[in-house]
Amino acid sequence: MRAGTSMGGAPPKATVEDEDALWLAKFPHRDDRWNNPRVEHAMLTLARECGISCVEAR
């Protein structure tokens, strides 16, 4: 990927460096009916608590 290319998808996103790691920050879209990033985080937390291997989310 070249610098400045899109991460894909409609909702706004940004890459963030924190403690020598890269994270994908997702933000709510103004037209969303609910906070999609918060719901995605909850689903990842639930999956991890059920023993399903998934990415770390904060």
mmCIF file of N, CA, C and O in Angstrom:
data_model
loop_
_atom_site.group_PDB
_atom_site.id
_atom_site.type_symbol
_atom_site.label_atom_id
_atom_site.label_comp_id
_atom_site.label_asym_id
_atom_site.label_seq_id
_atom_site.Cartn_x
_atom_site.Cartn_y
_atom_site.Cartn_z
ATOM 1 N N MET A 1 0.830 -1.185 0.000
ATOM 2 C CA MET A 1 0.000 0.000 0.000
ATOM 3 C C MET A 1 0.870 1.242 0.000
ATOM 4 O O MET A 1 1.916 1.272 0.617
ATOM 5 N N ARG A 2 0.388 2.225 -0.686
ATOM 6 C CA ARG A 2 1.089 3.505 -0.697
ATOM 7 C C ARG A 2 0.537 4.399 0.399
ATOM 8 O O ARG A 2 -0.621 4.283 0.790
ATOM 9 N N ALA A 3 1.354 5.309 0.883
ATOM 10 C CA ALA A 3 0.902 6.266 1.893
ATOM 11 C C ALA A 3 -0.274 7.049 1.345
ATOM 12 O O ALA A 3 -0.282 7.470 0.189
ATOM 13 N N GLY A 4 -1.274 7.228 2.174
ATOM 14 C CA GLY A 4 -2.432 8.003 1.779
ATOM 15 C C GLY A 4 -3.543 7.189 1.140
ATOM 16 O O GLY A 4 -4.574 7.733 0.794
ATOM 17 N N THR A 5 -3.343 5.879 0.975
ATOM 18 C CA THR A 5 -4.405 5.076 0.388
ATOM 19 C C THR A 5 -5.472 4.788 1.434
ATOM 20 O O THR A 5 -5.217 4.819 2.634
ATOM 21 N N SER A 6 -6.665 4.499 0.984
ATOM 22 C CA SER A 6 -7.797 4.264 1.865
ATOM 23 C C SER A 6 -7.682 2.916 2.557
ATOM 24 O O SER A 6 -7.198 1.946 1.989
ATOM 25 N N MET A 7 -8.195 2.844 3.786
ATOM 26 C CA MET A 7 -8.269 1.584 4.523
ATOM 27 C C MET A 7 -9.478 0.775 4.060
ATOM 28 O O MET A 7 -9.670 -0.338 4.473
ATOM 29 N N GLY A 8 -10.313 1.354 3.220
ATOM 30 C CA GLY A 8 -11.483 0.667 2.700
ATOM 31 C C GLY A 8 -12.691 0.840 3.596
ATOM 32 O O GLY A 8 -12.576 1.141 4.776
ATOM 33 N N GLY A 9 -13.855 0.660 3.013
ATOM 34 C CA GLY A 9 -15.094 0.796 3.763
ATOM 35 C C GLY A 9 -15.528 2.249 3.892
ATOM 36 O O GLY A 9 -14.739 3.168 3.687
ATOM 37 N N ALA A 10 -16.784 2.459 4.234
ATOM 38 C CA ALA A 10 -17.339 3.805 4.307
ATOM 39 C C ALA A 10 -16.970 4.563 5.586
ATOM 40 O O ALA A 10 -16.678 5.750 5.520
ATOM 41 N N PRO A 11 -16.992 3.916 6.775
ATOM 42 C CA PRO A 11 -16.720 4.678 8.001
ATOM 43 C C PRO A 11 -15.289 5.217 8.037
ATOM 44 O O PRO A 11 -14.365 4.583 7.524
ATOM 45 N N PRO A 12 -15.094 6.391 8.657
ATOM 46 C CA PRO A 12 -13.749 6.963 8.752
ATOM 47 C C PRO A 12 -12.843 6.128 9.660
ATOM 48 O O PRO A 12 -13.294 5.582 10.665
ATOM 49 N N LYS A 13 -11.571 6.039 9.273
ATOM 50 C CA LYS A 13 -10.567 5.271 10.022
ATOM 51 C C LYS A 13 -9.246 6.030 9.987
ATOM 52 O O LYS A 13 -9.033 6.865 9.132
ATOM 53 N N ALA A 14 -8.360 5.679 10.891
ATOM 54 C CA ALA A 14 -7.017 6.244 10.907
ATOM 55 C C ALA A 14 -6.075 5.215 11.519
ATOM 56 O O ALA A 14 -6.491 4.404 12.342
ATOM 57 N N THR A 15 -4.818 5.242 11.121
ATOM 58 C CA THR A 15 -3.824 4.406 11.780
ATOM 59 C C THR A 15 -3.151 5.252 12.856
ATOM 60 O O THR A 15 -2.882 6.433 12.660
ATOM 61 N N VAL A 16 -2.900 4.628 14.009
ATOM 62 C CA VAL A 16 -2.343 5.319 15.159
ATOM 63 C C VAL A 16 -1.205 4.478 15.708
ATOM 64 O O VAL A 16 -1.351 3.265 15.859
ATOM 65 N N GLU A 17 -0.066 5.113 16.017
ATOM 66 C CA GLU A 17 1.043 4.399 16.644
ATOM 67 C C GLU A 17 0.995 4.653 18.142
ATOM 68 O O GLU A 17 0.901 5.794 18.588
ATOM 69 N N ASP A 18 1.020 3.563 18.917
ATOM 70 C CA ASP A 18 0.954 3.648 20.372
ATOM 71 C C ASP A 18 1.838 2.561 20.952
ATOM 72 O O ASP A 18 1.646 1.387 20.641
ATOM 73 N N GLU A 19 2.776 2.943 21.785
ATOM 74 C CA GLU A 19 3.683 1.985 22.420
ATOM 75 C C GLU A 19 4.320 1.048 21.393
ATOM 76 O O GLU A 19 4.327 -0.168 21.556
ATOM 77 N N ASP A 20 4.841 1.615 20.320
ATOM 78 C CA ASP A 20 5.551 0.868 19.272
ATOM 79 C C ASP A 20 4.676 -0.137 18.541
ATOM 80 O O ASP A 20 5.166 -1.124 18.001
ATOM 81 N N ALA A 21 3.380 0.045 18.534
ATOM 82 C CA ALA A 21 2.464 -0.818 17.791
ATOM 83 C C ALA A 21 1.559 0.068 16.935
ATOM 84 O O ALA A 21 1.297 1.213 17.276
ATOM 85 N N LEU A 22 1.096 -0.486 15.826
ATOM 86 C CA LEU A 22 0.146 0.232 14.985
ATOM 87 C C LEU A 22 -1.259 -0.278 15.268
ATOM 88 O O LEU A 22 -1.483 -1.479 15.390
ATOM 89 N N TRP A 23 -2.193 0.636 15.369
ATOM 90 C CA TRP A 23 -3.591 0.320 15.626
ATOM 91 C C TRP A 23 -4.436 0.935 14.526
ATOM 92 O O TRP A 23 -4.071 1.953 13.943
ATOM 93 N N LEU A 24 -5.567 0.339 14.277
ATOM 94 C CA LEU A 24 -6.539 0.907 13.360
ATOM 95 C C LEU A 24 -7.638 1.532 14.200
ATOM 96 O O LEU A 24 -8.351 0.836 14.928
ATOM 97 N N ALA A 25 -7.734 2.853 14.157
ATOM 98 C CA ALA A 25 -8.777 3.569 14.904
ATOM 99 C C ALA A 25 -9.998 3.712 14.003
ATOM 100 O O ALA A 25 -9.883 4.155 12.865
ATOM 101 N N LYS A 26 -11.149 3.301 14.513
ATOM 102 C CA LYS A 26 -12.396 3.417 13.763
ATOM 103 C C LYS A 26 -13.292 4.421 14.470
ATOM 104 O O LYS A 26 -13.385 4.439 15.692
ATOM 105 N N PHE A 27 -13.949 5.250 13.690
ATOM 106 C CA PHE A 27 -14.789 6.309 14.230
ATOM 107 C C PHE A 27 -16.221 6.129 13.747
ATOM 108 O O PHE A 27 -16.455 5.624 12.655
ATOM 109 N N PRO A 28 -17.185 6.562 14.549
ATOM 110 C CA PRO A 28 -18.576 6.472 14.107
ATOM 111 C C PRO A 28 -18.801 7.341 12.869
ATOM 112 O O PRO A 28 -18.196 8.400 12.728
ATOM 113 N N HIS A 29 -19.647 6.888 11.992
ATOM 114 C CA HIS A 29 -20.047 7.666 10.824
ATOM 115 C C HIS A 29 -21.289 8.457 11.204
ATOM 116 O O HIS A 29 -22.137 7.968 11.949
ATOM 117 N N ARG A 30 -21.421 9.660 10.730
ATOM 118 C CA ARG A 30 -22.534 10.516 11.159
ATOM 119 C C ARG A 30 -23.909 9.928 10.833
ATOM 120 O O ARG A 30 -24.892 10.271 11.470
ATOM 121 N N ASP A 31 -23.978 9.049 9.842
ATOM 122 C CA ASP A 31 -25.261 8.455 9.458
ATOM 123 C C ASP A 31 -25.548 7.125 10.154
ATOM 124 O O ASP A 31 -26.597 6.528 9.910
ATOM 125 N N ASP A 32 -24.656 6.650 11.012
ATOM 126 C CA ASP A 32 -24.860 5.380 11.705
ATOM 127 C C ASP A 32 -26.047 5.464 12.663
ATOM 128 O O ASP A 32 -26.245 6.492 13.315
ATOM 129 N N ARG A 33 -26.804 4.380 12.749
ATOM 130 C CA ARG A 33 -27.909 4.319 13.711
ATOM 131 C C ARG A 33 -27.395 4.018 15.122
ATOM 132 O O ARG A 33 -28.068 4.286 16.101
ATOM 133 N N TRP A 34 -26.237 3.373 15.234
ATOM 134 C CA TRP A 34 -25.623 3.080 16.523
ATOM 135 C C TRP A 34 -24.125 3.223 16.361
ATOM 136 O O TRP A 34 -23.608 3.377 15.264
ATOM 137 N N ASN A 35 -23.397 3.154 17.462
ATOM 138 C CA ASN A 35 -21.949 3.325 17.466
ATOM 139 C C ASN A 35 -21.292 2.012 17.024
ATOM 140 O O ASN A 35 -21.008 1.142 17.847
ATOM 141 N N ASN A 36 -21.067 1.868 15.727
ATOM 142 C CA ASN A 36 -20.507 0.632 15.176
ATOM 143 C C ASN A 36 -19.159 0.248 15.779
ATOM 144 O O ASN A 36 -18.942 -0.932 16.076
ATOM 145 N N PRO A 37 -18.215 1.196 15.976
ATOM 146 C CA PRO A 37 -16.952 0.794 16.608
ATOM 147 C C PRO A 37 -17.151 0.215 18.007
ATOM 148 O O PRO A 37 -16.490 -0.747 18.388
ATOM 149 N N ARG A 38 -18.081 0.765 18.773
ATOM 150 C CA ARG A 38 -18.342 0.252 20.122
ATOM 151 C C ARG A 38 -18.945 -1.153 20.057
ATOM 152 O O ARG A 38 -18.593 -2.037 20.836
ATOM 153 N N VAL A 39 -19.858 -1.377 19.119
ATOM 154 C CA VAL A 39 -20.464 -2.704 18.950
ATOM 155 C C VAL A 39 -19.403 -3.711 18.511
ATOM 156 O O VAL A 39 -19.350 -4.833 19.024
ATOM 157 N N GLU A 40 -18.533 -3.312 17.578
ATOM 158 C CA GLU A 40 -17.463 -4.212 17.133
ATOM 159 C C GLU A 40 -16.542 -4.566 18.292
ATOM 160 O O GLU A 40 -16.145 -5.725 18.453
ATOM 161 N N HIS A 41 -16.202 -3.594 19.126
ATOM 162 C CA HIS A 41 -15.357 -3.852 20.290
ATOM 163 C C HIS A 41 -16.037 -4.836 21.233
ATOM 164 O O HIS A 41 -15.407 -5.778 21.731
ATOM 165 N N ALA A 42 -17.330 -4.643 21.471
ATOM 166 C CA ALA A 42 -18.069 -5.561 22.350
ATOM 167 C C ALA A 42 -18.070 -6.978 21.787
ATOM 168 O O ALA A 42 -17.910 -7.947 22.533
ATOM 169 N N MET A 43 -18.238 -7.121 20.483
ATOM 170 C CA MET A 43 -18.262 -8.453 19.867
ATOM 171 C C MET A 43 -16.884 -9.115 19.945
ATOM 172 O O MET A 43 -16.787 -10.319 20.181
ATOM 173 N N LEU A 44 -15.818 -8.351 19.773
ATOM 174 C CA LEU A 44 -14.470 -8.911 19.905
ATOM 175 C C LEU A 44 -14.210 -9.345 21.346
ATOM 176 O O LEU A 44 -13.607 -10.390 21.597
ATOM 177 N N THR A 45 -14.669 -8.552 22.310
ATOM 178 C CA THR A 45 -14.518 -8.906 23.722
ATOM 179 C C THR A 45 -15.286 -10.185 24.033
ATOM 180 O O THR A 45 -14.774 -11.096 24.699
ATOM 181 N N LEU A 46 -16.508 -10.284 23.553
ATOM 182 C CA LEU A 46 -17.321 -11.485 23.758
ATOM 183 C C LEU A 46 -16.659 -12.710 23.124
ATOM 184 O O LEU A 46 -16.577 -13.773 23.746
ATOM 185 N N ALA A 47 -16.158 -12.557 21.901
ATOM 186 C CA ALA A 47 -15.489 -13.672 21.222
ATOM 187 C C ALA A 47 -14.286 -14.152 22.032
ATOM 188 O O ALA A 47 -14.097 -15.349 22.238
ATOM 189 N N ARG A 48 -13.473 -13.207 22.513
ATOM 190 C CA ARG A 48 -12.289 -13.574 23.292
ATOM 191 C C ARG A 48 -12.687 -14.293 24.577
ATOM 192 O O ARG A 48 -12.076 -15.278 24.961
ATOM 193 N N GLU A 49 -13.751 -13.829 25.254
ATOM 194 C CA GLU A 49 -14.214 -14.472 26.484
ATOM 195 C C GLU A 49 -14.792 -15.864 26.216
ATOM 196 O O GLU A 49 -14.822 -16.706 27.113
ATOM 197 N N CYS A 50 -15.217 -16.125 24.982
ATOM 198 C CA CYS A 50 -15.728 -17.445 24.597
ATOM 199 C C CYS A 50 -14.607 -18.361 24.105
ATOM 200 O O CYS A 50 -14.866 -19.471 23.675
ATOM 201 N N GLY A 51 -13.370 -17.861 24.143
ATOM 202 C CA GLY A 51 -12.235 -18.674 23.742
ATOM 203 C C GLY A 51 -11.926 -18.621 22.256
ATOM 204 O O GLY A 51 -11.134 -19.423 21.759
ATOM 205 N N ILE A 52 -12.525 -17.701 21.548
ATOM 206 C CA ILE A 52 -12.267 -17.554 20.108
ATOM 207 C C ILE A 52 -11.068 -16.636 19.927
ATOM 208 O O ILE A 52 -11.014 -15.538 20.500
ATOM 209 N N SER A 53 -10.122 -17.047 19.135
ATOM 210 C CA SER A 53 -8.926 -16.250 18.864
ATOM 211 C C SER A 53 -9.321 -15.076 17.964
ATOM 212 O O SER A 53 -9.918 -15.246 16.917
ATOM 213 N N CYS A 54 -9.011 -13.858 18.421
ATOM 214 C CA CYS A 54 -9.326 -12.671 17.623
ATOM 215 C C CYS A 54 -8.330 -11.572 17.950
ATOM 216 O O CYS A 54 -7.527 -11.694 18.870
ATOM 217 N N VAL A 55 -8.407 -10.495 17.211
ATOM 218 C CA VAL A 55 -7.477 -9.381 17.388
ATOM 219 C C VAL A 55 -7.738 -8.685 18.719
ATOM 220 O O VAL A 55 -8.828 -8.749 19.279
ATOM 221 N N GLU A 56 -6.706 -8.006 19.232
ATOM 222 C CA GLU A 56 -6.863 -7.199 20.432
ATOM 223 C C GLU A 56 -7.583 -5.920 20.070
ATOM 224 O O GLU A 56 -7.355 -5.341 19.011
ATOM 225 N N ALA A 57 -8.457 -5.467 20.932
ATOM 226 C CA ALA A 57 -9.196 -4.223 20.690
ATOM 227 C C ALA A 57 -9.202 -3.408 21.974
ATOM 228 O O ALA A 57 -9.260 -3.939 23.069
ATOM 229 N N ARG A 58 -9.119 -2.106 21.785
ATOM 230 C CA ARG A 58 -9.213 -1.175 22.934
ATOM 231 C C ARG A 58 -10.123 -0.043 22.548
ATOM 232 O O ARG A 58 -10.216 0.325 21.415
#
